[in-house]
Coordinates of C-alpha atoms in Angstrom, one line a residue:
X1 CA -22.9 30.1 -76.2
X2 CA -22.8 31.9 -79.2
X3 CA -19.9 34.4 -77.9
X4 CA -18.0 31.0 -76.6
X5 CA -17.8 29.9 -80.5
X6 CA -17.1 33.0 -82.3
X7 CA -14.0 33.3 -79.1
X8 CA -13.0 29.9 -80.4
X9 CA -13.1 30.5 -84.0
X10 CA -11.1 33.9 -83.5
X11 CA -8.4 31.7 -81.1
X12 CA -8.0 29.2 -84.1
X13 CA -7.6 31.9 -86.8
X14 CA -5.3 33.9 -84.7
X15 CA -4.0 30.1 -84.3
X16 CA -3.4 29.5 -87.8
X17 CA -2.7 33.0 -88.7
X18 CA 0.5 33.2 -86.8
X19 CA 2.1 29.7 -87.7
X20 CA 1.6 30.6 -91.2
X21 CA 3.4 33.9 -90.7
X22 CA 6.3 31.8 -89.2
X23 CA 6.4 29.2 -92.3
X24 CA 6.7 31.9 -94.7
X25 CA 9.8 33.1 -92.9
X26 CA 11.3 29.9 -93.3
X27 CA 13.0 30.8 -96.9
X28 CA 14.7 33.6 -95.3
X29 CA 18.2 32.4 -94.3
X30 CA 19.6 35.3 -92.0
X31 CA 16.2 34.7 -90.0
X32 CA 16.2 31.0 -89.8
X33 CA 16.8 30.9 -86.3
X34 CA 14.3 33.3 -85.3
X35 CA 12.3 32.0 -87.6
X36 CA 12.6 28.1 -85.6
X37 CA 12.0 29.5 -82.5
X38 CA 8.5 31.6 -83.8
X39 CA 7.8 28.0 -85.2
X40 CA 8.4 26.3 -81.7
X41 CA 6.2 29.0 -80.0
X42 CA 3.4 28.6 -82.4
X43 CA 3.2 25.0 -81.5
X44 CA 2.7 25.7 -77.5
X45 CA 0.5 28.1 -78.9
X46 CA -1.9 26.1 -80.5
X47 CA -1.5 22.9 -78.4
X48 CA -1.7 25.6 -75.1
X49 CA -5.2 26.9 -76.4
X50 CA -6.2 23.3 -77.1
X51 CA -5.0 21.7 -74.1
X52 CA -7.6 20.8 -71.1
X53 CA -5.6 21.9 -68.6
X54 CA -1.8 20.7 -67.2
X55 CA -0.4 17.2 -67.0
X56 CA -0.2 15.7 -63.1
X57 CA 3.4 16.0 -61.7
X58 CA 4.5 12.4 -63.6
X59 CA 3.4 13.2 -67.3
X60 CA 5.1 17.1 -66.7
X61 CA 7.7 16.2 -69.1
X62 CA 5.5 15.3 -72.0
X63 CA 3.2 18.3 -71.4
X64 CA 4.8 19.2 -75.1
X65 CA 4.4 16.5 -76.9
X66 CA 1.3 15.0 -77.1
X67 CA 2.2 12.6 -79.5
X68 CA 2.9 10.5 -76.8
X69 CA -0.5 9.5 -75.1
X70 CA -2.4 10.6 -77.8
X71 CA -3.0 9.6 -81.8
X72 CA -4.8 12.4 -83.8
X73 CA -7.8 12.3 -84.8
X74 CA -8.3 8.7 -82.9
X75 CA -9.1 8.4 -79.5
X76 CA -10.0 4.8 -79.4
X77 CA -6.0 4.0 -80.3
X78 CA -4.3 5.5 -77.0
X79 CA -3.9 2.5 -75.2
X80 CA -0.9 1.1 -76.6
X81 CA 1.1 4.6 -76.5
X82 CA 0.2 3.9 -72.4
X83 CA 1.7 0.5 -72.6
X84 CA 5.0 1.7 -74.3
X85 CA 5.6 3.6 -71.3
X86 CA 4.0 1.6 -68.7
X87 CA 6.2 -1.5 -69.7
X88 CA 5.3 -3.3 -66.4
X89 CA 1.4 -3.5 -66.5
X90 CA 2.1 -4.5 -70.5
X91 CA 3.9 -7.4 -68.9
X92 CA 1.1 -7.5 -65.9
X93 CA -1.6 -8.3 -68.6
X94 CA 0.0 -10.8 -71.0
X95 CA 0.7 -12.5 -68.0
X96 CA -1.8 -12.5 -65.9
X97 CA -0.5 -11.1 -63.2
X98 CA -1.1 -8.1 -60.6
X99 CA -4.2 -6.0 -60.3
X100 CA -4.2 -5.2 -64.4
X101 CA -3.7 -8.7 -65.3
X102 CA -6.4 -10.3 -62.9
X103 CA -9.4 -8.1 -63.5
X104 CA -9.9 -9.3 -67.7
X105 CA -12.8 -6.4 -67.6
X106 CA -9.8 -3.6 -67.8
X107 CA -8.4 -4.9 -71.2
X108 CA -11.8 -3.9 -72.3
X109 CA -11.1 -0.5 -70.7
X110 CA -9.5 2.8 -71.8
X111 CA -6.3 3.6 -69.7
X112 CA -8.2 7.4 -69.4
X113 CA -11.5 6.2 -67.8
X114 CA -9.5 5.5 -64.6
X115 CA -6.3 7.9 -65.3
X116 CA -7.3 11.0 -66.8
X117 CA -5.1 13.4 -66.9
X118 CA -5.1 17.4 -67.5
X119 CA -6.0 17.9 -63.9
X120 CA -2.8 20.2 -62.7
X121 CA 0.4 19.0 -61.0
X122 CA -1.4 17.8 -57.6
X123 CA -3.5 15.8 -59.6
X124 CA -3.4 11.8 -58.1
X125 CA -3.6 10.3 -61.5
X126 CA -3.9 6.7 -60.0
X127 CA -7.0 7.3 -58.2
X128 CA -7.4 4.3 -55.9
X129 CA -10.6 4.0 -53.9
X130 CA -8.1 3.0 -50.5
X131 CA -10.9 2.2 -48.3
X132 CA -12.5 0.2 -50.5
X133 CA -9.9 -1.6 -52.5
X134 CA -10.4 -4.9 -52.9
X135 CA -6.9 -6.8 -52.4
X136 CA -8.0 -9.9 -53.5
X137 CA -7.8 -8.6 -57.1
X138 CA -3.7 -8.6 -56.3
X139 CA -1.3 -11.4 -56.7
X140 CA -1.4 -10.8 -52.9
X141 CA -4.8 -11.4 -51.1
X142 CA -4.7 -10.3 -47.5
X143 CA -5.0 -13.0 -44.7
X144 CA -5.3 -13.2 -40.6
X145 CA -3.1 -10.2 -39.2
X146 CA -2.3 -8.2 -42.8
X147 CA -5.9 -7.6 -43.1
X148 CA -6.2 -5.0 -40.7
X149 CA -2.9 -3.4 -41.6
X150 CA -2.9 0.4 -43.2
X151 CA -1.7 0.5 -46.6
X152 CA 1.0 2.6 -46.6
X153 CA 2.8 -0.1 -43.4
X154 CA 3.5 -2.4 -47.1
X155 CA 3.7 0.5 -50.0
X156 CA 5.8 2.7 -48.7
X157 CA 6.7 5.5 -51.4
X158 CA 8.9 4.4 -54.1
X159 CA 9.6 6.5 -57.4
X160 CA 5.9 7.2 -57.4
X161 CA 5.8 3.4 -57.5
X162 CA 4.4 2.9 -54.0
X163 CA 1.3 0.5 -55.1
X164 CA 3.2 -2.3 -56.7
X165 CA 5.4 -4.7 -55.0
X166 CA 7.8 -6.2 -56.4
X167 CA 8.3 -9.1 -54.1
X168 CA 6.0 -10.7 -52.1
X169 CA 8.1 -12.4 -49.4
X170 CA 7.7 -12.7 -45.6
X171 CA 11.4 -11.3 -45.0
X172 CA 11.0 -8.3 -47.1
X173 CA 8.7 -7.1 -44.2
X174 CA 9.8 -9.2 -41.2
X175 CA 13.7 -8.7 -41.1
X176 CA 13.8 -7.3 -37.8
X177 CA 11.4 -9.5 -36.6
X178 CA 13.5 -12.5 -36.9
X179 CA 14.3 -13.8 -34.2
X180 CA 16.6 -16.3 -35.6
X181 CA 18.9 -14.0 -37.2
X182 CA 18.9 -15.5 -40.5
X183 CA 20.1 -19.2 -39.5
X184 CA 16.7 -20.8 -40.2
X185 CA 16.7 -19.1 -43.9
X186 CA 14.8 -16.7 -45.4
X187 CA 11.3 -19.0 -45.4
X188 CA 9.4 -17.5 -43.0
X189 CA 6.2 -19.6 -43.9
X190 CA 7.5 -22.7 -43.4
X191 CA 6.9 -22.0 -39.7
X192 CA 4.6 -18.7 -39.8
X193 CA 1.4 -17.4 -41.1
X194 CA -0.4 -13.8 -40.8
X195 CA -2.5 -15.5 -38.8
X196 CA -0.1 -14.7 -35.8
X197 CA 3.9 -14.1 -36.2
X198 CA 4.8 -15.5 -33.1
X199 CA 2.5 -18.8 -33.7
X200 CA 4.9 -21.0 -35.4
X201 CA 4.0 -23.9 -37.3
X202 CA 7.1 -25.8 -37.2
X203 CA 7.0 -29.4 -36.2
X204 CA 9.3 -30.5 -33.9
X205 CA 8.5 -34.1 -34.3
X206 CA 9.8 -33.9 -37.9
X207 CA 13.5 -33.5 -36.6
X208 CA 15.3 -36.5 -34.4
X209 CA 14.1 -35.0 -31.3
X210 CA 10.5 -35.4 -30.7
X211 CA 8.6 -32.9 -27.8
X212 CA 6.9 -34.9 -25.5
X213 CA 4.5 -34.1 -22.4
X214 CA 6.0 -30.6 -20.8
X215 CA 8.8 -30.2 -23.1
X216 CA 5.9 -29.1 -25.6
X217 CA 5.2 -26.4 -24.0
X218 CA 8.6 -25.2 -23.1
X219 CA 10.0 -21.8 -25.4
X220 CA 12.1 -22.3 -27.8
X221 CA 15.0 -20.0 -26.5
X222 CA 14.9 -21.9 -23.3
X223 CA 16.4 -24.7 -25.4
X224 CA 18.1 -22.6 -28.1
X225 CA 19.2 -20.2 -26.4
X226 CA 20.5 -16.9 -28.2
X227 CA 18.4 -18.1 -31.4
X228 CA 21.2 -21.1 -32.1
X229 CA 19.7 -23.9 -33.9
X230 CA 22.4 -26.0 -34.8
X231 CA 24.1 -28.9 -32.9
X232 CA 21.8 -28.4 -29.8
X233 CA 22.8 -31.3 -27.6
X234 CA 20.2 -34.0 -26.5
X235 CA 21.1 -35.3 -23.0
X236 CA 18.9 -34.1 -20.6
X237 CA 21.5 -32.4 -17.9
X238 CA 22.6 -29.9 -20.8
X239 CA 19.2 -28.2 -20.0
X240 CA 18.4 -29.3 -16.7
X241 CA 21.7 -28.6 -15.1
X242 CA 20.7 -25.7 -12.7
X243 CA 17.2 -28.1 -11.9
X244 CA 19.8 -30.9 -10.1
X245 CA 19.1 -30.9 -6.5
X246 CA 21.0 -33.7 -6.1
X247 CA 24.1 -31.1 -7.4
X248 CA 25.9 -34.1 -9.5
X249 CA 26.0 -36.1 -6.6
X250 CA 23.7 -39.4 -8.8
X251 CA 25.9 -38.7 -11.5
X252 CA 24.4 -36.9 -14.8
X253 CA 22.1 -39.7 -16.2
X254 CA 18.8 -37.6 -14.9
X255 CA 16.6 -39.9 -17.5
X256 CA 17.3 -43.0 -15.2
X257 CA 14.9 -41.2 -12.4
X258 CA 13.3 -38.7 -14.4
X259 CA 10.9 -37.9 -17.8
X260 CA 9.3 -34.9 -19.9
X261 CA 5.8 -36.1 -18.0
X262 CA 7.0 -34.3 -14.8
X263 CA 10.8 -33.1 -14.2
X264 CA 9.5 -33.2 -10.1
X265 CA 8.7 -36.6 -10.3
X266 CA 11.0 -39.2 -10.0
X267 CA 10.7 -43.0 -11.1
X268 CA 12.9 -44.2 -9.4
X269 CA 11.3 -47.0 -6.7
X270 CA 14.0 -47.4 -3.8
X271 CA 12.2 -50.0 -2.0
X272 CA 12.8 -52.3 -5.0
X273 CA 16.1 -50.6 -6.5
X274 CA 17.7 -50.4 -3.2
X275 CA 17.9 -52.9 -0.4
X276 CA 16.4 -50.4 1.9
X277 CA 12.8 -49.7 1.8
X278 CA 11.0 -46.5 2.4
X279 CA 8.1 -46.4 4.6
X280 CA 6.0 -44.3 6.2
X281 CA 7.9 -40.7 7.2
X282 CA 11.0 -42.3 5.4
X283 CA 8.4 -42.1 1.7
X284 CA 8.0 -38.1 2.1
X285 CA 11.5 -37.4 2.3
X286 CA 13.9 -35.5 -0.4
X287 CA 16.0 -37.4 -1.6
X288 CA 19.0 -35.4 -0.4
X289 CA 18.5 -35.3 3.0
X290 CA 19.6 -38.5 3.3
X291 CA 22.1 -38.8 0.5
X292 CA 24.6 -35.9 1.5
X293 CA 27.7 -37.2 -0.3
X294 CA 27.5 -38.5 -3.9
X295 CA 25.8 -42.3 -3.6
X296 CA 29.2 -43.5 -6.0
X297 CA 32.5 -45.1 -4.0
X298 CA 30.2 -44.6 -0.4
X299 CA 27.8 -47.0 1.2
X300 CA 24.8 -45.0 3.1
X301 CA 24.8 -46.5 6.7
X302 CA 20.9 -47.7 7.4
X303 CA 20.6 -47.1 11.3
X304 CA 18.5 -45.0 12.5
X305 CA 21.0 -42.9 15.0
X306 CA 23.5 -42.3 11.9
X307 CA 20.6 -39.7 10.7
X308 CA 18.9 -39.0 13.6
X309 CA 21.7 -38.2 15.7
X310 CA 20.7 -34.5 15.3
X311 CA 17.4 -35.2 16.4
X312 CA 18.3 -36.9 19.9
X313 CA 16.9 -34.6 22.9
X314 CA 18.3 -37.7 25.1
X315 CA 21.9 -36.8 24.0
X316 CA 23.3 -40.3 23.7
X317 CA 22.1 -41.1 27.0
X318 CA 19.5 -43.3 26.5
X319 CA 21.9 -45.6 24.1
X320 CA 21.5 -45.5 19.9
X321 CA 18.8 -47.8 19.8
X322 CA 16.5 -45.4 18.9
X323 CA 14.1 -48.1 17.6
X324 CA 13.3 -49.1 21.2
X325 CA 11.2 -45.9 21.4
X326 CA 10.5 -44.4 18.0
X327 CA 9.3 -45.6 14.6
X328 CA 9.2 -44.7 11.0
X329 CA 5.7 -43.6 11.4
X330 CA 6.4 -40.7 13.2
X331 CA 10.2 -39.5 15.1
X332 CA 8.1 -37.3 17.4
X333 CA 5.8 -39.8 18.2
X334 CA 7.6 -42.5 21.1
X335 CA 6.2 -46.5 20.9
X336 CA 7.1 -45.7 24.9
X337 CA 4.4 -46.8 27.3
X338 CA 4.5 -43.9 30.0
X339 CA 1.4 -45.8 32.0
X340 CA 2.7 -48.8 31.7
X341 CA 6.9 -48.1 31.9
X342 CA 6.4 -45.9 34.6
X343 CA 4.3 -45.0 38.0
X344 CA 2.9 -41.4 36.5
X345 CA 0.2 -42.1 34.6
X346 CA 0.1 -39.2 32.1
X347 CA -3.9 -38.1 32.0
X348 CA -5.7 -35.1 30.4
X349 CA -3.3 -32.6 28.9
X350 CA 0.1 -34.8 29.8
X351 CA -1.0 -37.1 27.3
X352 CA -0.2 -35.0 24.5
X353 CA 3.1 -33.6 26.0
X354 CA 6.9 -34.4 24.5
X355 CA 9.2 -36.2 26.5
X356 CA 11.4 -32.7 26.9
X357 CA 8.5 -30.8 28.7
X358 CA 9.0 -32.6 31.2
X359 CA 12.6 -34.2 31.0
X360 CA 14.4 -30.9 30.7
X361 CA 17.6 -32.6 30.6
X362 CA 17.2 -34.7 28.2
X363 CA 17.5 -37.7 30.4
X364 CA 14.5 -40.1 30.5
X365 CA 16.2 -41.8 34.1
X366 CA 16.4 -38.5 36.5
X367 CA 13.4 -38.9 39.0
X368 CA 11.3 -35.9 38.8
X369 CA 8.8 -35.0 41.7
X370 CA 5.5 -36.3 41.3
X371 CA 3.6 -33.1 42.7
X372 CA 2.0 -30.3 40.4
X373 CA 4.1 -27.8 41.9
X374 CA 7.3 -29.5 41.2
X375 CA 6.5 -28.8 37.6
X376 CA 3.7 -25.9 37.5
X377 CA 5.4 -23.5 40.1
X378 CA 6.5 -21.0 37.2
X379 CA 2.5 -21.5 36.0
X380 CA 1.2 -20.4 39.9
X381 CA 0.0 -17.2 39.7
X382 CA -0.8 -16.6 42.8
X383 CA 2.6 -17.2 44.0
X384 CA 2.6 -19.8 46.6
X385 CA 0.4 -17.4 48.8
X386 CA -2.6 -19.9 48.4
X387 CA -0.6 -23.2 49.3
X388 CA 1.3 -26.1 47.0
X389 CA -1.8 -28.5 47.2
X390 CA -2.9 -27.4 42.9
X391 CA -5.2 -30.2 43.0
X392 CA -7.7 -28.5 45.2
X393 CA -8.7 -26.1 41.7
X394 CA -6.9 -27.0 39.0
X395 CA -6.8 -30.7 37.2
X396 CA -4.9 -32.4 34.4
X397 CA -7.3 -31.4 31.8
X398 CA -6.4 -28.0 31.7
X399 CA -4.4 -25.9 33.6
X400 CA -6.4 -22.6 33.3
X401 CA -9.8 -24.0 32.5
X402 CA -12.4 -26.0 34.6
X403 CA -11.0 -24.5 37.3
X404 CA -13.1 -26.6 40.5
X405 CA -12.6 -23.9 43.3
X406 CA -15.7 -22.9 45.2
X407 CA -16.4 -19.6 45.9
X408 CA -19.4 -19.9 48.7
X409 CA -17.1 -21.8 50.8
X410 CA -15.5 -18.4 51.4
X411 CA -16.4 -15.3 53.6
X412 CA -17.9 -13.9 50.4
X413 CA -20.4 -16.1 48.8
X414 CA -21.3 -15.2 45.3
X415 CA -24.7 -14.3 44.9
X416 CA -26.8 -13.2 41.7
X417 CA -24.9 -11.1 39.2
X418 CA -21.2 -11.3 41.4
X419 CA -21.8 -15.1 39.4
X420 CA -21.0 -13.9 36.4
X421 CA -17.7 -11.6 37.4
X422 CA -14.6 -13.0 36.3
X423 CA -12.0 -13.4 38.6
X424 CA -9.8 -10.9 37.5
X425 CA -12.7 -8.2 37.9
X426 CA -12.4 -8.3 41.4
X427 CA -8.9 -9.5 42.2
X428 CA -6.8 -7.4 40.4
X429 CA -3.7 -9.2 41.0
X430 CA -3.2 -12.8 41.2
X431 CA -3.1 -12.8 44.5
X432 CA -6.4 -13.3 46.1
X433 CA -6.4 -12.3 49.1
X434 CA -6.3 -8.5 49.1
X435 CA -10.3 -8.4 47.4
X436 CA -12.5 -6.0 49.4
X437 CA -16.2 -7.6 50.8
X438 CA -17.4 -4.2 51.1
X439 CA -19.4 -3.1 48.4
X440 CA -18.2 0.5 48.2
X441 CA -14.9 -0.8 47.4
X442 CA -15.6 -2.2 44.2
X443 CA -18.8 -0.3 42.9
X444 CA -17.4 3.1 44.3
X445 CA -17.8 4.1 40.7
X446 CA -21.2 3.1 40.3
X447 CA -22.4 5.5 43.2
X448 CA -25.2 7.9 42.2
X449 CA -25.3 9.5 44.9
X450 CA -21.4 10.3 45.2
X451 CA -20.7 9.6 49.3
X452 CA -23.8 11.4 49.9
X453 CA -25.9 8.6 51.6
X454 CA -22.9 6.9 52.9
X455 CA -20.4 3.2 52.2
X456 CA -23.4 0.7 52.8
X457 CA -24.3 0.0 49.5
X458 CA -26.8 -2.8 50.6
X459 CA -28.9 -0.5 52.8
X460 CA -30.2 0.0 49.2
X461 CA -28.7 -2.3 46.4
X462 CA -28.4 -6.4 46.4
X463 CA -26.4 -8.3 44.2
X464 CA -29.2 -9.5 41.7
X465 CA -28.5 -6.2 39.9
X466 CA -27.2 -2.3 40.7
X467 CA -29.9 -0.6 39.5
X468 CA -32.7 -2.6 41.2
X469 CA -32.7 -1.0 44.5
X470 CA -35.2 -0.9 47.7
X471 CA -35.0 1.2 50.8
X472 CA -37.8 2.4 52.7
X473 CA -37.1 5.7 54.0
X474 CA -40.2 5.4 56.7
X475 CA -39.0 2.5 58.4
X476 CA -35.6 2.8 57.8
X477 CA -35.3 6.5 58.7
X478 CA -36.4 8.7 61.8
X479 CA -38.3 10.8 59.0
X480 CA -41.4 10.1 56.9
X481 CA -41.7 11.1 53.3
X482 CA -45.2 11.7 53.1
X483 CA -47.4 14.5 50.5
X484 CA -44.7 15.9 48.1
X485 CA -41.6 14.8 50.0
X486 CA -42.9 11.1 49.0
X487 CA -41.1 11.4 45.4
X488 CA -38.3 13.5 46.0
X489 CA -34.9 12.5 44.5
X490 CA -32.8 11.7 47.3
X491 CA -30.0 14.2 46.4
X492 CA -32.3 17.6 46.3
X493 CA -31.8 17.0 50.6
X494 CA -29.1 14.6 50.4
X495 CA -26.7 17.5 48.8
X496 CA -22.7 17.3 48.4
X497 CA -23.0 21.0 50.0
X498 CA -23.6 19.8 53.7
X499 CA -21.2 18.7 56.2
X500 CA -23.3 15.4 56.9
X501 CA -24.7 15.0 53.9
X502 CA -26.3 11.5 55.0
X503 CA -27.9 12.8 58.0
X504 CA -29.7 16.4 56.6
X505 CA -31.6 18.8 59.0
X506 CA -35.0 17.6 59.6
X507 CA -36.0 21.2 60.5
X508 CA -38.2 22.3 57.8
X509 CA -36.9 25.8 57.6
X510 CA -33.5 24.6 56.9
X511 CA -34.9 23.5 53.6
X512 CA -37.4 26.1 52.6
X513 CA -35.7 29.3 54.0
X514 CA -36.1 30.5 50.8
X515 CA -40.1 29.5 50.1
X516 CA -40.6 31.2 53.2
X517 CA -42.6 34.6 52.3
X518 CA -43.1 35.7 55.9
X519 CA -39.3 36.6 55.6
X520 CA -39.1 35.1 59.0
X521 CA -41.2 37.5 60.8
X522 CA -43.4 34.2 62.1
X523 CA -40.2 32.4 63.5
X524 CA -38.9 29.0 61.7
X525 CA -41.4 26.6 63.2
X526 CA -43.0 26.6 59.2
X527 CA -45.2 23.4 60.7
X528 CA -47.5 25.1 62.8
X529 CA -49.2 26.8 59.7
X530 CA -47.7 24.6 56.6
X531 CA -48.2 20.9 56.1
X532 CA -46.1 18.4 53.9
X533 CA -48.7 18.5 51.2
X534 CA -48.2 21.8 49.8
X535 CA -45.8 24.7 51.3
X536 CA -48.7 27.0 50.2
X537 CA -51.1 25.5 52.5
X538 CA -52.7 27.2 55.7
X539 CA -53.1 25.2 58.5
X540 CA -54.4 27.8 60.5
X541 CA -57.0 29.4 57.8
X542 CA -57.1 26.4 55.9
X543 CA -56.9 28.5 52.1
X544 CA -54.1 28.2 50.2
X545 CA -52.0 31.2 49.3

């Protein structure tokens, strides 16, 4: 500490040692201007040795004359040498305005206890906490959407100026956001808030054309289109032009039929606006279908065949009177009594028929046949070979369903599971007369034993299911299976490799050739010493080998 002080006191003699060595110069007129310039360097001398440390980048040009932020020997007096130069927060406080003017506690304040200086070139003499700044302390407190916006998307760098605004205005910010190109002025509030810019304020009732029911929620560019706000006309097929179905032909007074409630619905009541009344079928109808031709300088004629023309199967030759048959209820639907009119009853499925599906031609007069097969040949599948008489399986409920045609009254009764087969299992084509009755035919698939016991299925199998299946080979055969032939599969005799395959050798060496250890030496007569039991049993010593 003590070295730090006697450094000072030899800076400050050196100091004053050299500047007066350059007054006494100053009588010396050939040296005068060396003499000035020795003065000038004494100065930064003294004021360099003093000094804290450089001005920030703003103050660099004062960094010789101190005099300007400072009053000797008085530090309490420096604020007013700020406010000479900072001429706008001078006018901030006697105002009242802006961050210096709200907060009354920095009148109070030293300008240096929040900008200090002597910190180097770098050094951000303003100092604002960013995160934390309050902007409610500003002539402009932050609402809705500004609130979450960065700083520097407002104070964007200007003469090291960047913190205060200078105007406060919605356009200064939102020029390229409106929309409206400047026709609706400059006063963006009157219609928007930070709250939301696209949520406008304006009331529409306030002009002389009041939004009602869904023109409130209509755009304004589909009205105003290209951002034009003046003159925008008021009748309704200005706007609703390209929505005309009626394509000009009721004339352009759309408000006579129509309203904002519902531009689809019409008020306009024909049964009591028009001398002919809708009813029924007529009530669903677009208008235009009828009125083809604009409704001014042309009557619409109000007969039925004028419209329905189009629509008549008969071809004119059952007269115009279409009323006679059909109503305004339903044009399909005929008030004709087929029953009654007629001698073919129309039962089952002909009830619900059109008059065409069975008058091809159109004409209600020609005398059709009155059998099935005059109209159901094309439906006869098995192509006449089973007779014309339909009647005997089909009925008029349904062609292919309920079908009444016995089967036991046949060569081939159906019995147990053959119940259940459809008919196309069997007979393959629609004709049928070409199904097999043999069983092999149609279960030649399902044979185990692959031709090996022969084509009578039912020596074995019955028809209450294929795999339940009796035959008794000791009544039904020549040869007994008794001792360990008795559960034998059939195939290990009944083999694919034998010429008769269904009728084996019964010879018992034909079998076991090959269990025979005697190598034939004993002949082939293997019964006289072997019994069915056991191939290894002895008849004649009765031991087993």
């Amino acid at each position: 500490m003590k070295s730090l002080i006697l450094f000072c006191l030899f800076a400050l003699s050196l100091l004053f040692f050299t500047e007066a060595s350059a007054n006494s110069t100053l009588n010396v007129s050939e040296n005068s201007a060396q003499t000035s310039e020795e003065t000038t360097q004494g100065l930064s001398l003294k004021r360099l040795l003093l000094m804290p440390g450089k001005l920030t980048q703003a103050h660099a040009e004062y960094e010789n004359q101190c005099e300007k932020c400072h009053v000797e020997f008085d530090k309490s007096n420096q604020n007013p040498l700020c406010l000479d130069c900072h001429k706008e927060v001078r006018f901030d406080i006697e105002n009242d305005m802006g961050y210096h003017g709200i907060v009354k506690s920095i009148e109070q304040q030293h300008c240096r206890e929040c900008h200090t200086d002597h910190k180097g070139r770098d050094f951000n003499i303003v100092s604002i906490d960013i995160d934390n700044f309050n902007h409610n302390q500003t002539d402009y407190p932050l609402e809705g959407k500004h609130s979450a916006l960065a700083c520097s998307q407002c104070h964007v760098s200007n003469n090291n100026k960047k913190f205060r605004m200078e105007s406060f205005e919605c356009i200064d910010c939102h020029k390229d956001d409106d929309v409206h190109q400047g026709q609706l002025g400059q006063e963006c509030k009157d219609c928007h808030s930070p709250f939301g810019w696209k949520e406008s304020s304006f009331d529409h009732d306030k002009t002389d054309f009041p939004l009602e029911y869904k023109h409130i929620d209509v755009p304004c560019t589909s009205c105003h289109v290209n951002n034009v706000y003046e003159n925008t006309p008021q009748d309704c097929v200005s706007c609703h032009k390209v929505d005309d179905v009626h394509v000009g032909r009721f004339g352009n007074q759309c408000e006579e039929c129509h309203s904002p409630k519902d531009w689809e619905e019409s008020s306009f009541d024909h049964n009591t606006q028009t001398d002919f009344k809708l009813r029924y079928r007529h009530e669903e109808i677009a208008c235009e279908a009828c009125h083809t031709r604009p409704i001014e300088g042309y009557d619409m004629p109000q007969d039925c065949y004028s419209c329905h023309k189009k629509d008549d199967i008969h071809n004119g030759r059952n007269g115009q009177q279409c009323q006679d048959c059909h109503n305004e209820r339903s044009w399909g639907k005929s008030q004709f009594n087929h029953d009654i009119d007629t001698d073919f009853k129309l039962l089952g499925s002909h009830k619900n028929l059109e008059c065409e599906d069975c008058h091809t031609s159109g004409n209600l007069s020609d005398n059709l046949g009155r059998s099935c097969i005059d109209c159901h040949k094309n439906d006869d599948k098995h192509n006449g070979t089973l007779g014309e008489q339909c009647a005997r399986c089909h009925n008029e409920v349904s062609w292919d369903n309920k079908i009444v045609f016995t089967h036991d009254l046949t060569r081939f009764p159906l019995l147990g599971m053959h119940k259940q087969v459809t008919c196309g299992e069997c007979h393959l084509t629609e004709d049928f007369s070409e199904a097999s009755e043999q069983c092999i035919d149609c279960h030649k698939k399902d044979d185990y034993h692959k031709g090996t016991l022969g084509d009578d299925c039912a020596m074995c199998h019955n028809p209450n299911d294929w795999g339940l299946w009796m035959f008794d080979h000791n009544r039904q055969t020549n040869f007994t299976l008794d001792g360990s032939h008795e559960n034998r599969a059939c195939f290990l005799c009944h083999t694919e490799q034998l010429d008769n395959p269904l009728q084996p050798s019964q010879k018992c060496y034909d079998c076991h050739k090959r269990d025979d250890a005697h190598e034939g030496s004993f002949g082939t007569n293997c019964q006289e010493c072997h019994n069915t039991n056991s191939f290894k049993d002895n008849r004649m010593t009765g031991q087993r080998r």
